[in-house]
PDB file of C-alpha atoms in Angstrom:
ATOM      1  CA  VAL A   1      12.921   2.878  -6.491  1.00 95.00           C
ATOM      2  CA  GLN A   2      11.422   6.140  -5.286  1.00 97.00           C
ATOM      3  CA  LEU A   3       7.806   6.203  -4.180  1.00 98.00           C
ATOM      4  CA  VAL A   4       5.505   9.204  -3.773  1.00 98.00           C
ATOM      5  CA  GLU A   5       2.039   8.880  -2.271  1.00 98.00           C
ATOM      6  CA  SER A   6      -0.879  11.222  -2.861  1.00 98.00           C
ATOM      7  CA  GLY A   7      -4.608  11.419  -2.321  1.00 98.00           C
ATOM      8  CA  GLY A   8      -4.862  11.563   1.432  1.00 97.00           C
ATOM      9  CA  GLY A   9      -7.169  13.960   3.221  1.00 98.00           C
ATOM     10  CA  LEU A  10     -10.098  14.429   5.559  1.00 98.00           C
ATOM     11  CA  VAL A  11     -13.307  12.497   4.945  1.00 98.00           C
ATOM     12  CA  GLN A  12     -16.424  11.695   6.931  1.00 98.00           C
ATOM     13  CA  ALA A  13     -17.140   8.188   8.106  1.00 98.00           C
ATOM     14  CA  GLY A  14     -18.785   6.179   5.353  1.00 98.00           C
ATOM     15  CA  GLY A  15     -17.022   8.149   2.659  1.00 98.00           C
ATOM     16  CA  SER A  16     -14.337   7.195   0.170  1.00 98.00           C
ATOM     17  CA  LEU A  17     -10.810   8.178  -0.728  1.00 98.00           C
ATOM     18  CA  ARG A  18      -8.425   6.978  -3.393  1.00 98.00           C
ATOM     19  CA  LEU A  19      -4.718   6.920  -2.646  1.00 98.00           C
ATOM     20  CA  SER A  20      -2.112   6.765  -5.372  1.00 98.00           C
ATOM     21  CA  CYS A  21       1.559   5.903  -5.332  1.00 98.00           C
ATOM     22  CA  THR A  22       3.823   6.784  -8.226  1.00 98.00           C
ATOM     23  CA  ALA A  23       7.104   4.937  -8.600  1.00 97.00           C
ATOM     24  CA  SER A  24      10.334   6.084 -10.193  1.00 96.00           C
ATOM     25  CA  VAL A  25      12.261   3.038 -11.311  1.00 93.00           C
ATOM     26  CA  ALA A  26      15.804   2.769 -12.651  1.00 87.00           C
ATOM     27  CA  SER A  27      16.036   2.487 -16.428  1.00 81.00           C
ATOM     28  CA  THR A  28      17.399  -1.049 -16.084  1.00 83.00           C
ATOM     29  CA  ARG A  29      14.246  -2.190 -14.273  1.00 87.00           C
ATOM     30  CA  THR A  30      10.535  -2.191 -14.977  1.00 94.00           C
ATOM     31  CA  PHE A  31       7.776  -1.351 -12.543  1.00 96.00           C
ATOM     32  CA  SER A  32       6.054  -4.679 -13.131  1.00 96.00           C
ATOM     33  CA  ASN A  33       9.061  -6.419 -11.575  1.00 95.00           C
ATOM     34  CA  TYR A  34       8.067  -5.007  -8.194  1.00 97.00           C
ATOM     35  CA  ALA A  35       5.455  -6.240  -5.801  1.00 97.00           C
ATOM     36  CA  MET A  36       3.703  -3.357  -4.072  1.00 98.00           C
ATOM     37  CA  GLY A  37       2.080  -2.913  -0.705  1.00 98.00           C
ATOM     38  CA  TRP A  38       0.172  -0.398   1.380  1.00 98.00           C
ATOM     39  CA  PHE A  39       0.700  -0.078   5.111  1.00 98.00           C
ATOM     40  CA  ARG A  40      -0.622   2.363   7.702  1.00 98.00           C
ATOM     41  CA  GLN A  41       0.525   3.661  11.037  1.00 98.00           C
ATOM     42  CA  THR A  42      -0.896   5.684  13.891  1.00 98.00           C
ATOM     43  CA  PRO A  43       1.196   7.349  16.603  1.00 96.00           C
ATOM     44  CA  GLY A  44       2.505   4.903  19.177  1.00 96.00           C
ATOM     45  CA  LYS A  45       1.530   1.838  17.171  1.00 97.00           C
ATOM     46  CA  GLU A  46       3.374  -0.493  14.829  1.00 97.00           C
ATOM     47  CA  ARG A  47       3.000  -0.152  11.090  1.00 97.00           C
ATOM     48  CA  GLU A  48       0.059  -2.284   9.963  1.00 97.00           C
ATOM     49  CA  PHE A  49      -0.338  -4.219   6.724  1.00 98.00           C
ATOM     50  CA  VAL A  50      -3.228  -3.004   4.567  1.00 98.00           C
ATOM     51  CA  ALA A  51      -2.918  -4.535   1.101  1.00 98.00           C
ATOM     52  CA  HIS A  52      -0.507  -6.119  -1.368  1.00 98.00           C
ATOM     53  CA  ILE A  53      -0.486  -6.610  -5.108  1.00 97.00           C
ATOM     54  CA  SER A  54       1.808  -8.724  -7.241  1.00 96.00           C
ATOM     55  CA  GLY A  55       3.857  -7.316 -10.093  1.00 95.00           C
ATOM     56  CA  SER A  56       1.397  -8.428 -12.743  1.00 95.00           C
ATOM     57  CA  GLY A  57      -1.564  -7.292 -10.684  1.00 95.00           C
ATOM     58  CA  GLY A  58      -3.009 -10.790 -10.746  1.00 94.00           C
ATOM     59  CA  GLY A  59      -2.568 -11.466  -7.062  1.00 95.00           C
ATOM     60  CA  THR A  60      -3.859  -9.386  -4.154  1.00 97.00           C
ATOM     61  CA  VAL A  61      -3.864  -9.779  -0.389  1.00 97.00           C
ATOM     62  CA  TYR A  62      -5.750  -7.674   2.162  1.00 97.00           C
ATOM     63  CA  GLY A  63      -5.534  -7.126   5.868  1.00 97.00           C
ATOM     64  CA  ASP A  64      -8.521  -8.421   7.808  1.00 97.00           C
ATOM     65  CA  SER A  65      -9.547  -4.946   8.954  1.00 97.00           C
ATOM     66  CA  VAL A  66      -9.957  -3.626   5.392  1.00 98.00           C
ATOM     67  CA  LYS A  67     -11.140  -6.720   3.524  1.00 98.00           C
ATOM     68  CA  GLY A  68     -14.271  -5.965   1.513  1.00 98.00           C
ATOM     69  CA  ARG A  69     -13.846  -2.180   1.844  1.00 98.00           C
ATOM     70  CA  PHE A  70     -10.471  -1.428   0.234  1.00 98.00           C
ATOM     71  CA  THR A  71      -9.268  -2.371  -3.246  1.00 98.00           C
ATOM     72  CA  ILE A  72      -5.667  -2.306  -4.426  1.00 98.00           C
ATOM     73  CA  SER A  73      -4.842  -2.004  -8.117  1.00 98.00           C
ATOM     74  CA  ARG A  74      -1.922  -1.031 -10.321  1.00 98.00           C
ATOM     75  CA  ASP A  75      -1.250   0.453 -13.723  1.00 98.00           C
ATOM     76  CA  ASN A  76       2.134  -0.792 -14.889  1.00 97.00           C
ATOM     77  CA  ALA A  77       2.110   1.510 -17.906  1.00 96.00           C
ATOM     78  CA  ARG A  78       1.909   4.525 -15.591  1.00 96.00           C
ATOM     79  CA  ASN A  79       4.092   3.139 -12.754  1.00 97.00           C
ATOM     80  CA  THR A  80       1.295   3.633 -10.261  1.00 98.00           C
ATOM     81  CA  VAL A  81      -0.460   1.636  -7.594  1.00 98.00           C
ATOM     82  CA  SER A  82      -3.752   2.768  -6.089  1.00 98.00           C
ATOM     83  CA  LEU A  83      -5.763   2.044  -3.003  1.00 98.00           C
ATOM     84  CA  GLN A  84      -9.502   2.658  -3.286  1.00 98.00           C
ATOM     85  CA  MET A  85     -10.904   3.039   0.213  1.00 98.00           C
ATOM     86  CA  ASP A  86     -14.669   2.818   0.651  1.00 98.00           C
ATOM     87  CA  SER A  87     -16.914   2.732   3.704  1.00 98.00           C
ATOM     88  CA  LEU A  88     -14.236   4.472   5.696  1.00 98.00           C
ATOM     89  CA  LYS A  89     -14.303   4.306   9.476  1.00 98.00           C
ATOM     90  CA  PRO A  90     -12.671   6.562  12.086  1.00 98.00           C
ATOM     91  CA  GLU A  91     -10.330   3.677  12.930  1.00 97.00           C
ATOM     92  CA  ASP A  92      -8.931   3.905   9.383  1.00 98.00           C
ATOM     93  CA  THR A  93      -7.334   7.215  10.351  1.00 98.00           C
ATOM     94  CA  ALA A  94      -3.582   6.825   9.885  1.00 98.00           C
ATOM     95  CA  LEU A  95      -0.547   7.755   7.874  1.00 98.00           C
ATOM     96  CA  TYR A  96      -0.639   5.504   4.811  1.00 98.00           C
ATOM     97  CA  TYR A  97       2.598   4.288   3.243  1.00 98.00           C
ATOM     98  CA  CYS A  98       3.313   2.783  -0.142  1.00 98.00           C
ATOM     99  CA  ALA A  99       6.026   0.109  -0.254  1.00 98.00           C
ATOM    100  CA  ALA A 100       7.822  -1.890  -2.933  1.00 98.00           C
ATOM    101  CA  GLU A 101       9.906  -5.028  -3.073  1.00 96.00           C
ATOM    102  CA  GLY A 102      11.820  -6.434  -6.022  1.00 92.00           C
ATOM    103  CA  PRO A 103      12.788  -9.990  -6.938  1.00 89.00           C
ATOM    104  CA  PRO A 104      13.729 -12.575  -5.921  1.00 88.00           C
ATOM    105  CA  PHE A 105      10.656 -13.145  -3.790  1.00 90.00           C
ATOM    106  CA  LYS A 106      10.351 -15.641  -0.991  1.00 88.00           C
ATOM    107  CA  SER A 107       8.343 -18.740  -1.765  1.00 85.00           C
ATOM    108  CA  ASP A 108       6.447 -18.384   1.499  1.00 83.00           C
ATOM    109  CA  ASN A 109       3.781 -15.805   0.612  1.00 85.00           C
ATOM    110  CA  LEU A 110       3.522 -14.659   4.228  1.00 90.00           C
ATOM    111  CA  TRP A 111       6.323 -12.200   3.501  1.00 93.00           C
ATOM    112  CA  VAL A 112       3.868  -9.801   1.865  1.00 90.00           C
ATOM    113  CA  LEU A 113       2.404  -9.018   5.290  1.00 92.00           C
ATOM    114  CA  LEU A 114       5.679  -7.990   6.884  1.00 93.00           C
ATOM    115  CA  VAL A 115       7.059  -4.457   7.079  1.00 92.00           C
ATOM    116  CA  ASN A 116      10.670  -5.638   7.115  1.00 92.00           C
ATOM    117  CA  GLU A 117      10.315  -7.516   3.813  1.00 93.00           C
ATOM    118  CA  TYR A 118       9.810  -4.347   1.752  1.00 96.00           C
ATOM    119  CA  SER A 119      12.936  -2.484   0.704  1.00 96.00           C
ATOM    120  CA  TYR A 120      11.442   0.761  -0.590  1.00 97.00           C
ATOM    121  CA  TRP A 121       9.051   3.166   1.117  1.00 98.00           C
ATOM    122  CA  GLY A 122       7.321   6.413   0.402  1.00 98.00           C
ATOM    123  CA  GLN A 123       6.954   9.282   2.852  1.00 97.00           C
ATOM    124  CA  GLY A 124       3.312   8.616   3.562  1.00 98.00           C
ATOM    125  CA  THR A 125       0.012  10.413   3.086  1.00 98.00           C
ATOM    126  CA  GLN A 126      -2.351  11.242   5.937  1.00 98.00           C
ATOM    127  CA  VAL A 127      -5.898   9.931   5.963  1.00 98.00           C
ATOM    128  CA  THR A 128      -8.272  11.274   8.597  1.00 98.00           C
ATOM    129  CA  VAL A 129     -11.800   9.920   8.959  1.00 98.00           C
ATOM    130  CA  SER A 130     -14.156  11.943  11.121  1.00 98.00           C
ATOM    131  CA  SER A 131     -17.086  10.407  12.948  1.00 94.00           C
TER     132      SER A 131
END
């Protein structure tokens, strides 16, 4: 799976951005087989979980710092996953990564929060929120 993020940029605090991630999947697989996540990272800090969505799109999980402000969604027909970011804060400034993991999935749903559980990563897109 190859992942390419887009949509990052500079925005004022309180504003919105929408990130997109487009996946290229082998012909023997389908995008809906893959669970998708968004993570973010700032220099000198560990990569932080932002949001996760199941293959069908029916299940979502959010990090505490973005709950109620960010919304993850996916379009399996277009092989894309999006992250709508509203009410942005300066502390949301980071490099945002899209990640994917294929089956089989662990029964313990805590895996979705963990960087090491995702096998595929994009190169990242920078989001900068000015105060």
